[in-house]
CSV table of N, CA and C in Angstrom, one decimal:
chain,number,residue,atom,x,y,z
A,1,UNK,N,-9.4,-1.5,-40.8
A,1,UNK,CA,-10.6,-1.2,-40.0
A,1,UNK,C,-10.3,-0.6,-38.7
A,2,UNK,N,-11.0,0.1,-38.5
A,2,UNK,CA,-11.1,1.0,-36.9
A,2,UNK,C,-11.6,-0.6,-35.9
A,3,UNK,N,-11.0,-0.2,-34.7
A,3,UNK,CA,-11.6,-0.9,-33.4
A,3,UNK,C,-12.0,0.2,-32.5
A,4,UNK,N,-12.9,-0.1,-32.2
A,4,UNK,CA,-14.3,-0.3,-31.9
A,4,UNK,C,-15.0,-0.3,-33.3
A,5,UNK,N,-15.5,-1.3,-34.1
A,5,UNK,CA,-16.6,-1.0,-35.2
A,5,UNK,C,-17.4,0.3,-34.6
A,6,UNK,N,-18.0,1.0,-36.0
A,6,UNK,CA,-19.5,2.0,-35.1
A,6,UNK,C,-20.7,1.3,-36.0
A,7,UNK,N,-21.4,1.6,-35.1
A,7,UNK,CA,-22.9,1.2,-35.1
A,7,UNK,C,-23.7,1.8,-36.0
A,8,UNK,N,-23.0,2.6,-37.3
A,8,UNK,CA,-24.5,3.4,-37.9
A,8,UNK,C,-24.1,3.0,-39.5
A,9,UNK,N,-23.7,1.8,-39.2
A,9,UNK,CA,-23.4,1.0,-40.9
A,9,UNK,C,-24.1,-0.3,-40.3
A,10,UNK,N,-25.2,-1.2,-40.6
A,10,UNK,CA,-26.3,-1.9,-40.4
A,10,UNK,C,-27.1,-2.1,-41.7
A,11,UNK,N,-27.9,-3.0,-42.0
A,11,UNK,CA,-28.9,-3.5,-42.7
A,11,UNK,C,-29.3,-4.8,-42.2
A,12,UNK,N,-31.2,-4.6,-42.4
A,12,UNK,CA,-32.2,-5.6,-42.0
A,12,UNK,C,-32.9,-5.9,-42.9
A,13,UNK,N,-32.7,-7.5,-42.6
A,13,UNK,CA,-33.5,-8.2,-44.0
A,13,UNK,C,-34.4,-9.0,-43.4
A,14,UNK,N,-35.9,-9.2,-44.3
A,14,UNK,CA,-36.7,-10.6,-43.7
A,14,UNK,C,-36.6,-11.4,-44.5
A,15,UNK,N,-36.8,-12.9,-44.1
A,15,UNK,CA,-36.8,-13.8,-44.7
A,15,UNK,C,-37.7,-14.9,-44.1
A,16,UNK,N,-38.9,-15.9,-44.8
A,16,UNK,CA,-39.4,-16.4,-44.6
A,16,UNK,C,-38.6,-17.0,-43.9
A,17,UNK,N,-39.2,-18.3,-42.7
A,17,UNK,CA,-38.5,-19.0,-41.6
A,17,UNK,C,-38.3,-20.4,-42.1
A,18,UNK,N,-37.1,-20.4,-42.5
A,18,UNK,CA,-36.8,-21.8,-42.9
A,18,UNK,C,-38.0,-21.9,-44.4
A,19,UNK,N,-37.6,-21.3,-45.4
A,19,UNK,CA,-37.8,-21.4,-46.6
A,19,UNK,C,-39.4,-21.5,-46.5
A,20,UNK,N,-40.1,-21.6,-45.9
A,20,UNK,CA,-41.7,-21.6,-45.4
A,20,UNK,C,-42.3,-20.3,-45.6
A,21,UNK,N,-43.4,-20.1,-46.6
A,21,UNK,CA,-44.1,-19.3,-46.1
A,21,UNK,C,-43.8,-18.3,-48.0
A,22,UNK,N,-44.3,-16.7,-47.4
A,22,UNK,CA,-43.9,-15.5,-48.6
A,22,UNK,C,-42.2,-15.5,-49.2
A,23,UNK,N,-42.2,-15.1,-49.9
A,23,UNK,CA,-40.6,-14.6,-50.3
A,23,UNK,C,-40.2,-14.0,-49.5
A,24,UNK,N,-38.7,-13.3,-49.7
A,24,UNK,CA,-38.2,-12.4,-48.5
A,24,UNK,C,-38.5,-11.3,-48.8
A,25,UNK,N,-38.8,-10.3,-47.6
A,25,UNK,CA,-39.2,-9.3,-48.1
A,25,UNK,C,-37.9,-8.3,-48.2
A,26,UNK,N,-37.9,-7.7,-49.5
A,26,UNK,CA,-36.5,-6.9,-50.0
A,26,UNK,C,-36.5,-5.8,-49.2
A,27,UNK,N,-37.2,-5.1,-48.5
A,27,UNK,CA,-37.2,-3.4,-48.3
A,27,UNK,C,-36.9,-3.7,-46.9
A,28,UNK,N,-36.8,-3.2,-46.5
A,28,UNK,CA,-36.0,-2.6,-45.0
A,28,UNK,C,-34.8,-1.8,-44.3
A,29,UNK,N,-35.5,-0.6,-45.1
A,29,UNK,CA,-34.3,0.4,-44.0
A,29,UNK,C,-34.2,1.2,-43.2
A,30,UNK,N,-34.0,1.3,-41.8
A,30,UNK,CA,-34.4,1.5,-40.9
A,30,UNK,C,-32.9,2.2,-40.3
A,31,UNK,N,-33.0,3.5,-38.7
A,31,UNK,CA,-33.1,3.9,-39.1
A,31,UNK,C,-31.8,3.8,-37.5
A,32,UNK,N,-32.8,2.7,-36.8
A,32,UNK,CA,-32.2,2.5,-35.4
A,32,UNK,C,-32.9,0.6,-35.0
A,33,UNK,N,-31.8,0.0,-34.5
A,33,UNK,CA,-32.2,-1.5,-34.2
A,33,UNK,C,-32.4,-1.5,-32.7
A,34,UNK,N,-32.7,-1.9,-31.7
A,34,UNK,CA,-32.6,-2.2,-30.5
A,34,UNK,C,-33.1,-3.4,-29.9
A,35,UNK,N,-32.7,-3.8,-28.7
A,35,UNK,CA,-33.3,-4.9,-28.1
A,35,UNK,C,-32.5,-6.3,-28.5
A,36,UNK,N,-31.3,-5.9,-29.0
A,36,UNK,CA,-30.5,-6.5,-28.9
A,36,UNK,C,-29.5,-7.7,-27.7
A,37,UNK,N,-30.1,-8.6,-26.9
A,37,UNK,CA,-30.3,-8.7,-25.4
A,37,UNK,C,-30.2,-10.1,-25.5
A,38,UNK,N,-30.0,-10.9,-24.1
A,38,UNK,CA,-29.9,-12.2,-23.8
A,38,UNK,C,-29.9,-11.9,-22.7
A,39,UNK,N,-30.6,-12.6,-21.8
A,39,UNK,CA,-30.1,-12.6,-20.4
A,39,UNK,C,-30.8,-14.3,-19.7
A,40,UNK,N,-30.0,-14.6,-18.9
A,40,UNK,CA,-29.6,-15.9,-18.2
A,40,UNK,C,-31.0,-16.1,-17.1
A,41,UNK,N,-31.9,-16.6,-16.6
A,41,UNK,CA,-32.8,-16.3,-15.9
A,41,UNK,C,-32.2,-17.3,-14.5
A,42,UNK,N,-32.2,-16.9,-13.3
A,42,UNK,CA,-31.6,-18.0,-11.9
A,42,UNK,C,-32.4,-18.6,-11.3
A,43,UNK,N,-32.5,-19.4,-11.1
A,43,UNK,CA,-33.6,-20.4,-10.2
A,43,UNK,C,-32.6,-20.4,-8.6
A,44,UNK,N,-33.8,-20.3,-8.0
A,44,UNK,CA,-33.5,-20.2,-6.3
A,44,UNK,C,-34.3,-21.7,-6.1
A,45,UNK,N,-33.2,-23.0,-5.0
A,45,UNK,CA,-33.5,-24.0,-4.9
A,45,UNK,C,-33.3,-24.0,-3.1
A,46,UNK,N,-34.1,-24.3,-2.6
A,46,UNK,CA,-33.5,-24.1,-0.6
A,46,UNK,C,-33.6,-25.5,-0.4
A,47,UNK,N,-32.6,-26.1,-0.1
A,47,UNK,CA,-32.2,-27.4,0.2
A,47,UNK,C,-32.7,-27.9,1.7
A,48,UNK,N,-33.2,-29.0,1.8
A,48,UNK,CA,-34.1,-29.1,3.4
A,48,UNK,C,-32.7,-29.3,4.1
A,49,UNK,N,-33.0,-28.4,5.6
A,49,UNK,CA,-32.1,-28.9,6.4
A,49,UNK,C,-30.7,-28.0,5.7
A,50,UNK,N,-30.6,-26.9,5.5
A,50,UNK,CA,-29.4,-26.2,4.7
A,50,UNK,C,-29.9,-24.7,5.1
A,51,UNK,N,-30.1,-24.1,5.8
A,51,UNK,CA,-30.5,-22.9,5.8
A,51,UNK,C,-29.6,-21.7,6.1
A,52,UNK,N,-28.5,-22.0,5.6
A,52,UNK,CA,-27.1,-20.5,5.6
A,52,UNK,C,-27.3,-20.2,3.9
A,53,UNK,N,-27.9,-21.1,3.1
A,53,UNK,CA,-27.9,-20.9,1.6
A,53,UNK,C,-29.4,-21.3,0.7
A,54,UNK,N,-28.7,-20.7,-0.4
A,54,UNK,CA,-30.2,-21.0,-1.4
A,54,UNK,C,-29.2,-21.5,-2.6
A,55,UNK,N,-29.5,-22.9,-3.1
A,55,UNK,CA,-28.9,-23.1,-4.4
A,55,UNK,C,-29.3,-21.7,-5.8
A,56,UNK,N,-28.3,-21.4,-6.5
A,56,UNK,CA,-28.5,-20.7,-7.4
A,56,UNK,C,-28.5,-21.6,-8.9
A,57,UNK,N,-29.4,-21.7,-9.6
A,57,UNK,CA,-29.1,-22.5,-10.7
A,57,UNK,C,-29.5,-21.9,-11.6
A,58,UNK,N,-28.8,-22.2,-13.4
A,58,UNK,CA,-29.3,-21.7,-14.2
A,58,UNK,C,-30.9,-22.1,-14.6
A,59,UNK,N,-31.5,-20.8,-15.5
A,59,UNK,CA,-32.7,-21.2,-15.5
A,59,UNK,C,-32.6,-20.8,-17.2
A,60,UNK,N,-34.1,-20.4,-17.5
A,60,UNK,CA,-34.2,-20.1,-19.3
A,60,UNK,C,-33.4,-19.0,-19.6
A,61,UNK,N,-33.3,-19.1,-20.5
A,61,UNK,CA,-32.5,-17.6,-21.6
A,61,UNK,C,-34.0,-16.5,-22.1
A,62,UNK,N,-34.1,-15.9,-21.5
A,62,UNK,CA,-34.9,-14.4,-22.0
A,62,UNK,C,-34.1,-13.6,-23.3
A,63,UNK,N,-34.9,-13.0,-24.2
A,63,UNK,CA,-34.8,-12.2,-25.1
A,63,UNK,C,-35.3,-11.3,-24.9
A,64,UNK,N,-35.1,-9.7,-25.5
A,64,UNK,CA,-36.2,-8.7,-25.1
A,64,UNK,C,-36.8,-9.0,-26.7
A,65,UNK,N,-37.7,-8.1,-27.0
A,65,UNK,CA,-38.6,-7.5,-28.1
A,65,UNK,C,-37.3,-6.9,-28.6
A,66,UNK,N,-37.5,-7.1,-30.1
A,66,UNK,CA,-36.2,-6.4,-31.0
A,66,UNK,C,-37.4,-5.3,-31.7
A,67,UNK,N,-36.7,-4.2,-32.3
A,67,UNK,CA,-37.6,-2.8,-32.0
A,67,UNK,C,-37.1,-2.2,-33.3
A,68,UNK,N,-37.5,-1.9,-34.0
A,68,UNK,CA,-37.0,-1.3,-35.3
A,68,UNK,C,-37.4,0.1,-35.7
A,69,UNK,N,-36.9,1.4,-35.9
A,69,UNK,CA,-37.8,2.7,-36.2
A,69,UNK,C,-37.2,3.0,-37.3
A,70,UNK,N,-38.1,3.7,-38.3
A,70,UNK,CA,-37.7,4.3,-39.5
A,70,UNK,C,-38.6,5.3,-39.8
A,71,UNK,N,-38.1,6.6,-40.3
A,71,UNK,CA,-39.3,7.3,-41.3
A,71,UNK,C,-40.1,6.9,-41.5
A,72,UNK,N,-41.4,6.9,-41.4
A,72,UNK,CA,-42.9,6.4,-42.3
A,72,UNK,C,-42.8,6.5,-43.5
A,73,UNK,N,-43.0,5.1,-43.6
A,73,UNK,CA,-43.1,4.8,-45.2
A,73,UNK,C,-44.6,4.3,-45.7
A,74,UNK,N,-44.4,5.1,-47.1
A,74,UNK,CA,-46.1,4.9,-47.6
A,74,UNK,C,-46.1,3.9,-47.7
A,75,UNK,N,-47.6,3.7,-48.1
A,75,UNK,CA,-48.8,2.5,-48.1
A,75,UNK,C,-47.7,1.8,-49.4
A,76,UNK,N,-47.7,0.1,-49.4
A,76,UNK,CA,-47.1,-0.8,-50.1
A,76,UNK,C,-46.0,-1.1,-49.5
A,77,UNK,N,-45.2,-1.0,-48.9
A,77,UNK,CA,-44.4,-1.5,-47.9
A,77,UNK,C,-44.8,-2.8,-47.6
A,78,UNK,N,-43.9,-3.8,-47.8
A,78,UNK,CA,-44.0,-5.3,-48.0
A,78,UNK,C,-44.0,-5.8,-46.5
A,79,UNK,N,-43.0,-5.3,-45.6
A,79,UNK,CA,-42.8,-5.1,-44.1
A,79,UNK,C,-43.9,-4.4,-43.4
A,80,UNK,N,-44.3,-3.2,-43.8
A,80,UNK,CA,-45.1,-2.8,-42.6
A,80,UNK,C,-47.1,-4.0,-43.1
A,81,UNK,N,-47.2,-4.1,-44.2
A,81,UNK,CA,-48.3,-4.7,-44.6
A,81,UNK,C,-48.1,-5.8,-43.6
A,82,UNK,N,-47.2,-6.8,-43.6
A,82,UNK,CA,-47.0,-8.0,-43.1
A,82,UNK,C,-46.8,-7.6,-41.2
A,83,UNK,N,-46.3,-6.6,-40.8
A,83,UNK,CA,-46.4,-5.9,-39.4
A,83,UNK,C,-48.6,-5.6,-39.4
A,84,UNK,N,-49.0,-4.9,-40.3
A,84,UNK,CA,-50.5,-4.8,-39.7
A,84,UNK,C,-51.3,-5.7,-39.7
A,85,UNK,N,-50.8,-6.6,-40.6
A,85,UNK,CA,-52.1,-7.6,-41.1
A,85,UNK,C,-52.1,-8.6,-39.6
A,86,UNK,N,-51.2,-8.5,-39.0
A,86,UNK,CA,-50.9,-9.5,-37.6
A,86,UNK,C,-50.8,-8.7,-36.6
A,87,UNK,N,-51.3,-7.5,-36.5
A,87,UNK,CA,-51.9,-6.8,-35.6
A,87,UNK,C,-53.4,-6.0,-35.4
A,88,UNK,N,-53.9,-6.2,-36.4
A,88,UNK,CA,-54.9,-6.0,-36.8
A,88,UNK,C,-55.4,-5.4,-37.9
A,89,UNK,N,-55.0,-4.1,-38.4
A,89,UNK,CA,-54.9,-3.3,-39.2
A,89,UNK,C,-56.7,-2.6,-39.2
A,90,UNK,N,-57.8,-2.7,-38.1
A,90,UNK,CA,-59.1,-2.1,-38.3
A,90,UNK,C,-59.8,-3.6,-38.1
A,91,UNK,N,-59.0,-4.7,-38.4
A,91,UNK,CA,-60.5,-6.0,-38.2
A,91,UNK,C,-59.2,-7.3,-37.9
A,92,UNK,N,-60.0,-8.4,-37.6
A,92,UNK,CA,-59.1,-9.5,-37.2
A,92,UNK,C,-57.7,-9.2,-37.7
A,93,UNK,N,-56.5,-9.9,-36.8
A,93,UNK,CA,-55.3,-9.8,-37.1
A,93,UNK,C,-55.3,-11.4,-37.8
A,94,UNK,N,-54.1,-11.4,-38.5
A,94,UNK,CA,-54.0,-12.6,-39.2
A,94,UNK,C,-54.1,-13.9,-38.7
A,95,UNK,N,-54.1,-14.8,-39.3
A,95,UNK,CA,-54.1,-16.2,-38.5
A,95,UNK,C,-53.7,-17.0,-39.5
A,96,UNK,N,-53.1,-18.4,-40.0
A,96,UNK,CA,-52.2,-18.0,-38.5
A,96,UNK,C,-51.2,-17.0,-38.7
A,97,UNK,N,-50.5,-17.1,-37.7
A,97,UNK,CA,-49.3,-16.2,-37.9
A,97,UNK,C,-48.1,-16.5,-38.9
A,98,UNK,N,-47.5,-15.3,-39.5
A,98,UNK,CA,-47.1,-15.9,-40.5
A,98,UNK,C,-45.1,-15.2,-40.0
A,99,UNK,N,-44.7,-16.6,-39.5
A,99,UNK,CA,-43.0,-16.0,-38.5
A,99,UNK,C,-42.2,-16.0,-39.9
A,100,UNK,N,-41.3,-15.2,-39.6
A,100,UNK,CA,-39.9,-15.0,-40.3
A,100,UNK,C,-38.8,-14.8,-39.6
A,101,UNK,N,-37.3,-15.2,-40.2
A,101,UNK,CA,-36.1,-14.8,-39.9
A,101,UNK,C,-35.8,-13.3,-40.0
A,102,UNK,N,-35.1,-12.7,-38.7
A,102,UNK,CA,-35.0,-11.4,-39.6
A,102,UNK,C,-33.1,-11.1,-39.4
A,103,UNK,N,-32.7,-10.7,-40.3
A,103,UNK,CA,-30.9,-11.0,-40.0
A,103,UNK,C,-30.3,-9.0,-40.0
A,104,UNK,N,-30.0,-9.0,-38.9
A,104,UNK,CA,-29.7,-7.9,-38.9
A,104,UNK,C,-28.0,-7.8,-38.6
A,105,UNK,N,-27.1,-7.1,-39.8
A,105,UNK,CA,-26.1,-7.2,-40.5
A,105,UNK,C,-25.2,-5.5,-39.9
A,106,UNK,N,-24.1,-6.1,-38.8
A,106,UNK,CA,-23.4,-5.0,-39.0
A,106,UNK,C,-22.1,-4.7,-39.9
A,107,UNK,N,-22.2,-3.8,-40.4
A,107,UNK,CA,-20.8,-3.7,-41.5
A,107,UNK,C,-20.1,-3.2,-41.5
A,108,UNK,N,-19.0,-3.1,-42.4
A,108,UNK,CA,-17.9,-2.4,-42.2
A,108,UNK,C,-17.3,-2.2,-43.4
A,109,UNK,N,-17.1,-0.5,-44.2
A,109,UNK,CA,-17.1,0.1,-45.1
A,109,UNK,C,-15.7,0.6,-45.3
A,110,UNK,N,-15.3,-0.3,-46.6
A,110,UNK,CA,-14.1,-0.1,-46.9
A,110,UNK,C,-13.5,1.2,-47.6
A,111,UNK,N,-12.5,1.7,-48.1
A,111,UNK,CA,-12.3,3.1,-48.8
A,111,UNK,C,-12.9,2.9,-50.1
A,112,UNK,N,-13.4,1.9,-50.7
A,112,UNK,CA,-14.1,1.8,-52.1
A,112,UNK,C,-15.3,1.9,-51.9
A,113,UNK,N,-15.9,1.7,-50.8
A,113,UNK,CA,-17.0,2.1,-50.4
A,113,UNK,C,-18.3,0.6,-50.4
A,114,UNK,N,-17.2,-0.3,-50.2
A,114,UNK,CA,-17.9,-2.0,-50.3
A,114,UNK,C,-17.9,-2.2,-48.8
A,115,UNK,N,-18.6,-2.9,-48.9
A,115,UNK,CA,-19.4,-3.6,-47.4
A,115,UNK,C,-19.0,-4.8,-46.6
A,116,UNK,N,-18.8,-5.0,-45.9
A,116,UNK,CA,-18.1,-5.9,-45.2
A,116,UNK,C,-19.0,-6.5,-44.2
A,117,UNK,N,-19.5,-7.8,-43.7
A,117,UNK,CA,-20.0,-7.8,-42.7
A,117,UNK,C,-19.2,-8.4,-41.7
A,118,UNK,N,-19.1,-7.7,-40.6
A,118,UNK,CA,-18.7,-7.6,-39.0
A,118,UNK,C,-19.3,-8.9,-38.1
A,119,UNK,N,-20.3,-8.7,-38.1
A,119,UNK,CA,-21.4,-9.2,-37.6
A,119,UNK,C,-22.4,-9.5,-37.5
A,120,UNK,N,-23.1,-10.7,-37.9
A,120,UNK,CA,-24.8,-10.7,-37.9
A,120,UNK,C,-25.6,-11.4,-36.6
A,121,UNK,N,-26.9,-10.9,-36.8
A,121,UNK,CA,-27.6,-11.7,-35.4
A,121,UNK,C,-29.0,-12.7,-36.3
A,122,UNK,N,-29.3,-13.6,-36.1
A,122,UNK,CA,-30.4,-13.7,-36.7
A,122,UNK,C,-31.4,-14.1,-35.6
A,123,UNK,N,-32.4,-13.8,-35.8
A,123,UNK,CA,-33.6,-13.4,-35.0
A,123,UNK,C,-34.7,-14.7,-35.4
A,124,UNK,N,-35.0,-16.2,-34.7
A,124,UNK,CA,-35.6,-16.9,-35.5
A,124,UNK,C,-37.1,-16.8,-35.0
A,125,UNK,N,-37.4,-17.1,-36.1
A,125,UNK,CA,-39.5,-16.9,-35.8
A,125,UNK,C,-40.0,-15.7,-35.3
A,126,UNK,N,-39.8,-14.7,-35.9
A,126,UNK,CA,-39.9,-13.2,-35.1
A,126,UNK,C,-41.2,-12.9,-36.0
A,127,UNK,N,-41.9,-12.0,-34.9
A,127,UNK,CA,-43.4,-11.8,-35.5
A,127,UNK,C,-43.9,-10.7,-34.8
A,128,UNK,N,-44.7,-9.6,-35.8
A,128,UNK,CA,-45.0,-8.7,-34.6
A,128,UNK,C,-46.2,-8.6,-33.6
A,129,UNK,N,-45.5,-7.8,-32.8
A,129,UNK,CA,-46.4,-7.2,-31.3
A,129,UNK,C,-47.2,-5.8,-31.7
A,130,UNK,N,-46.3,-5.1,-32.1
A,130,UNK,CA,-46.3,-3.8,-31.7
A,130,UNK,C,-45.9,-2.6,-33.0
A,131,UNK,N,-47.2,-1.9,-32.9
A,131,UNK,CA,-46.6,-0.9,-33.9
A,131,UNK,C,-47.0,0.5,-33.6
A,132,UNK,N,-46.2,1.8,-33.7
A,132,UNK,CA,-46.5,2.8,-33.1
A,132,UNK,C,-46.1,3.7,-34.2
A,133,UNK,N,-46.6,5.1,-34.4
A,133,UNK,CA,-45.7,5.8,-34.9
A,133,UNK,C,-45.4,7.2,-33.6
A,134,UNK,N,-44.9,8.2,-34.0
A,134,UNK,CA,-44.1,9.2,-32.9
A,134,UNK,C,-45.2,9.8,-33.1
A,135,UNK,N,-45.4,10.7,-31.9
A,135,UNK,CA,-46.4,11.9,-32.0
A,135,UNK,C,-46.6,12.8,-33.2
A,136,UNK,N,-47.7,13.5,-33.2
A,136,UNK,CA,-48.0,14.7,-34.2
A,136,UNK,C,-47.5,15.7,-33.3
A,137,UNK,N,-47.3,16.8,-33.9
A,137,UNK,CA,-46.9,18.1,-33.3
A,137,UNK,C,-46.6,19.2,-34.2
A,138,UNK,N,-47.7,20.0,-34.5
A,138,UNK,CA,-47.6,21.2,-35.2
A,138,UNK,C,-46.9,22.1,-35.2
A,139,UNK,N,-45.7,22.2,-34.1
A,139,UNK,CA,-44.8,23.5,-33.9
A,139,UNK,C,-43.7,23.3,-34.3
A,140,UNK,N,-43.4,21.1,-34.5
A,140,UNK,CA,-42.2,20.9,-34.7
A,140,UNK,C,-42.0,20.5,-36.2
A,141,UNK,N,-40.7,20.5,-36.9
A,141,UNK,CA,-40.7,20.4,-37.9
A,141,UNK,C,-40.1,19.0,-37.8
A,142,UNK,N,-40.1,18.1,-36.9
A,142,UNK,CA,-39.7,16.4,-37.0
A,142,UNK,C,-40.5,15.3,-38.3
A,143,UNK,N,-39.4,14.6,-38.9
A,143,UNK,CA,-40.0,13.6,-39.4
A,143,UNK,C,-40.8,12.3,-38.6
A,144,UNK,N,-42.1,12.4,-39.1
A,144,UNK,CA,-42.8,11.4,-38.2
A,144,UNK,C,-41.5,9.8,-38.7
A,145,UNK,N,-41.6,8.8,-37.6
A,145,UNK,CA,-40.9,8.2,-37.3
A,145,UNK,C,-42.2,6.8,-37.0
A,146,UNK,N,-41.8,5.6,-37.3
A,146,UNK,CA,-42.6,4.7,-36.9
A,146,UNK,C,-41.9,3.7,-36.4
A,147,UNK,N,-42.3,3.0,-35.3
A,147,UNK,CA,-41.5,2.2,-34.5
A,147,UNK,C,-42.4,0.6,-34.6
A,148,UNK,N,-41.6,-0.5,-35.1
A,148,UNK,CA,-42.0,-2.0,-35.3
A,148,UNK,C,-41.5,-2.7,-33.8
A,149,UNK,N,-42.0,-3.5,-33.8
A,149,UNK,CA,-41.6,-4.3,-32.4
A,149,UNK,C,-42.0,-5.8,-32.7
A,150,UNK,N,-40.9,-6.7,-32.6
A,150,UNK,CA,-41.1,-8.1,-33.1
A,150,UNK,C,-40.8,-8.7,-32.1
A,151,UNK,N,-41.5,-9.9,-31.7
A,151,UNK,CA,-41.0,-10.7,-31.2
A,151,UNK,C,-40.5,-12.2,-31.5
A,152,UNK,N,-39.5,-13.3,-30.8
A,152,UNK,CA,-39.0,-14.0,-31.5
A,152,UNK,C,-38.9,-15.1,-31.0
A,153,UNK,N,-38.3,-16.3,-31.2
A,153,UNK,CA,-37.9,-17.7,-29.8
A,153,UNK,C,-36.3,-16.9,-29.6
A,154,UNK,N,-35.8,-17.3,-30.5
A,154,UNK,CA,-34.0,-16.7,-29.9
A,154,UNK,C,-33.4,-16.2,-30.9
A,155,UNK,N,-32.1,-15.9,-30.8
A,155,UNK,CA,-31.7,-15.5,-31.5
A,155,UNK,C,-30.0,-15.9,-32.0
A,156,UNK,N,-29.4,-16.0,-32.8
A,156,UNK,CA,-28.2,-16.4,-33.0
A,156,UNK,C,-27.4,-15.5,-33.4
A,157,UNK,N,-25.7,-15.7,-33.2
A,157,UNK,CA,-24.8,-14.7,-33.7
A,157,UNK,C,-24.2,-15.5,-35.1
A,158,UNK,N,-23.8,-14.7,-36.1
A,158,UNK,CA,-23.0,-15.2,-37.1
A,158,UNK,C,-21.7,-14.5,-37.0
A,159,UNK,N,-20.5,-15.2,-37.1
A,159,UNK,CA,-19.6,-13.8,-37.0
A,159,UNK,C,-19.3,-14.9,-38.7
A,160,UNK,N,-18.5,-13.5,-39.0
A,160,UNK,CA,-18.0,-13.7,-40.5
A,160,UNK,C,-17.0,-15.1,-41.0
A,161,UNK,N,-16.7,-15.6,-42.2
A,161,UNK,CA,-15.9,-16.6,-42.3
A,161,UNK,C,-14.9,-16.7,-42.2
A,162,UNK,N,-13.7,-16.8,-41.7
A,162,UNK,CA,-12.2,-16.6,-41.6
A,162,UNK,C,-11.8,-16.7,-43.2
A,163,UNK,N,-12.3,-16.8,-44.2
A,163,UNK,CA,-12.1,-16.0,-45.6
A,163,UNK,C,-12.0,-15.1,-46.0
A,164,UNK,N,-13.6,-14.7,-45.4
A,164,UNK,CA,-13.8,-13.3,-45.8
A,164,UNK,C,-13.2,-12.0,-45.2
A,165,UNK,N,-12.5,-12.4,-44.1
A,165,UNK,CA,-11.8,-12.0,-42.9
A,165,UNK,C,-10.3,-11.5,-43.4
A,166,UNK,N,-9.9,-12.4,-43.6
A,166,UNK,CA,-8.7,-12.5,-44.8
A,166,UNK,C,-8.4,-11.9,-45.4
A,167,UNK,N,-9.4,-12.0,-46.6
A,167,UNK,CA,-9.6,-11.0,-47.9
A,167,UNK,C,-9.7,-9.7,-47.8
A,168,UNK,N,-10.2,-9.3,-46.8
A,168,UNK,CA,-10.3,-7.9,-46.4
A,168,UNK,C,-8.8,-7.1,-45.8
């Protein structure tokens, strides 16, 4: 394997949250992931009678929106159905909301052309916000592109098993 892994060997899967809910949904291939993020939030504390300083303390863990784009994919899409029905799709959005896991898998492609995973993130209770597709534009010959945007509580890393690590 090369060091630095690259970035354009990936796959995203959903999976109900904690065995709750639809089956997983199989289709998802996409095209670009983003929003890949953590960040540490600081609490400012001014202690009476202390005024050369302000305590700095940790505060909550922030996530951004994780953001998914792919070619537009026709009507039956198991993912985009489950993205409109909870954003509205022309009349009430769903209720309740229906969260899933979503595990997004970086890999690493051997000379037989098998798959390796690098690294995974899993994304728990993610549900969407946001759905957009790219502009129209008659002069260009672009693939229209549709962009998902989920939101989640946190998120976790998986790194691979010291087996499978091995084996490879």
């Amino acid at each position: 394997m090369d060091y630095p892994p690259v970035n354009f060997h990936f796959r995203v899967s959903f999976a109900p949250q904690v065995s709750v809910g639809p089956p997983t949904l199989a289709e998802a291939s996409f095209q670009e992931v983003s929003g890949i993020s953590s960040e540490r939030t600081v609490e400012t504390y001014r202690e009476g009678g202390r005024n050369e300083f302000e305590h700095r303390l940790p505060g909550a863990t922030r996530f951004q929106n994780l953001t998914l784009r792919r070619g537009m994919v026709l009507p039956g899409s198991p993912v985009l159905d489950w993205c409109l029905d909870h954003l509205g799709n022309g009349s009430q959005p769903a209720f309740p909301i229906v969260v899933r896991d979503v595990l997004v898998e970086l890999l690493c492609m051997d000379d037989s052309g098998s798959a390796r995973v690098l690294r995974a993130w899993v994304f728990h209770r993610a549900w969407p916000v946001k759905w957009e597709a790219s502009r129209l534009h008659a002069t260009e010959g672009e693939v229209l592109v549709e962009m998902l945007e989920l939101t989640y509580d946190q998120f976790t890393v998986k790194e691979p098993s010291s087996e499978a690590a091995d084996a490879a």
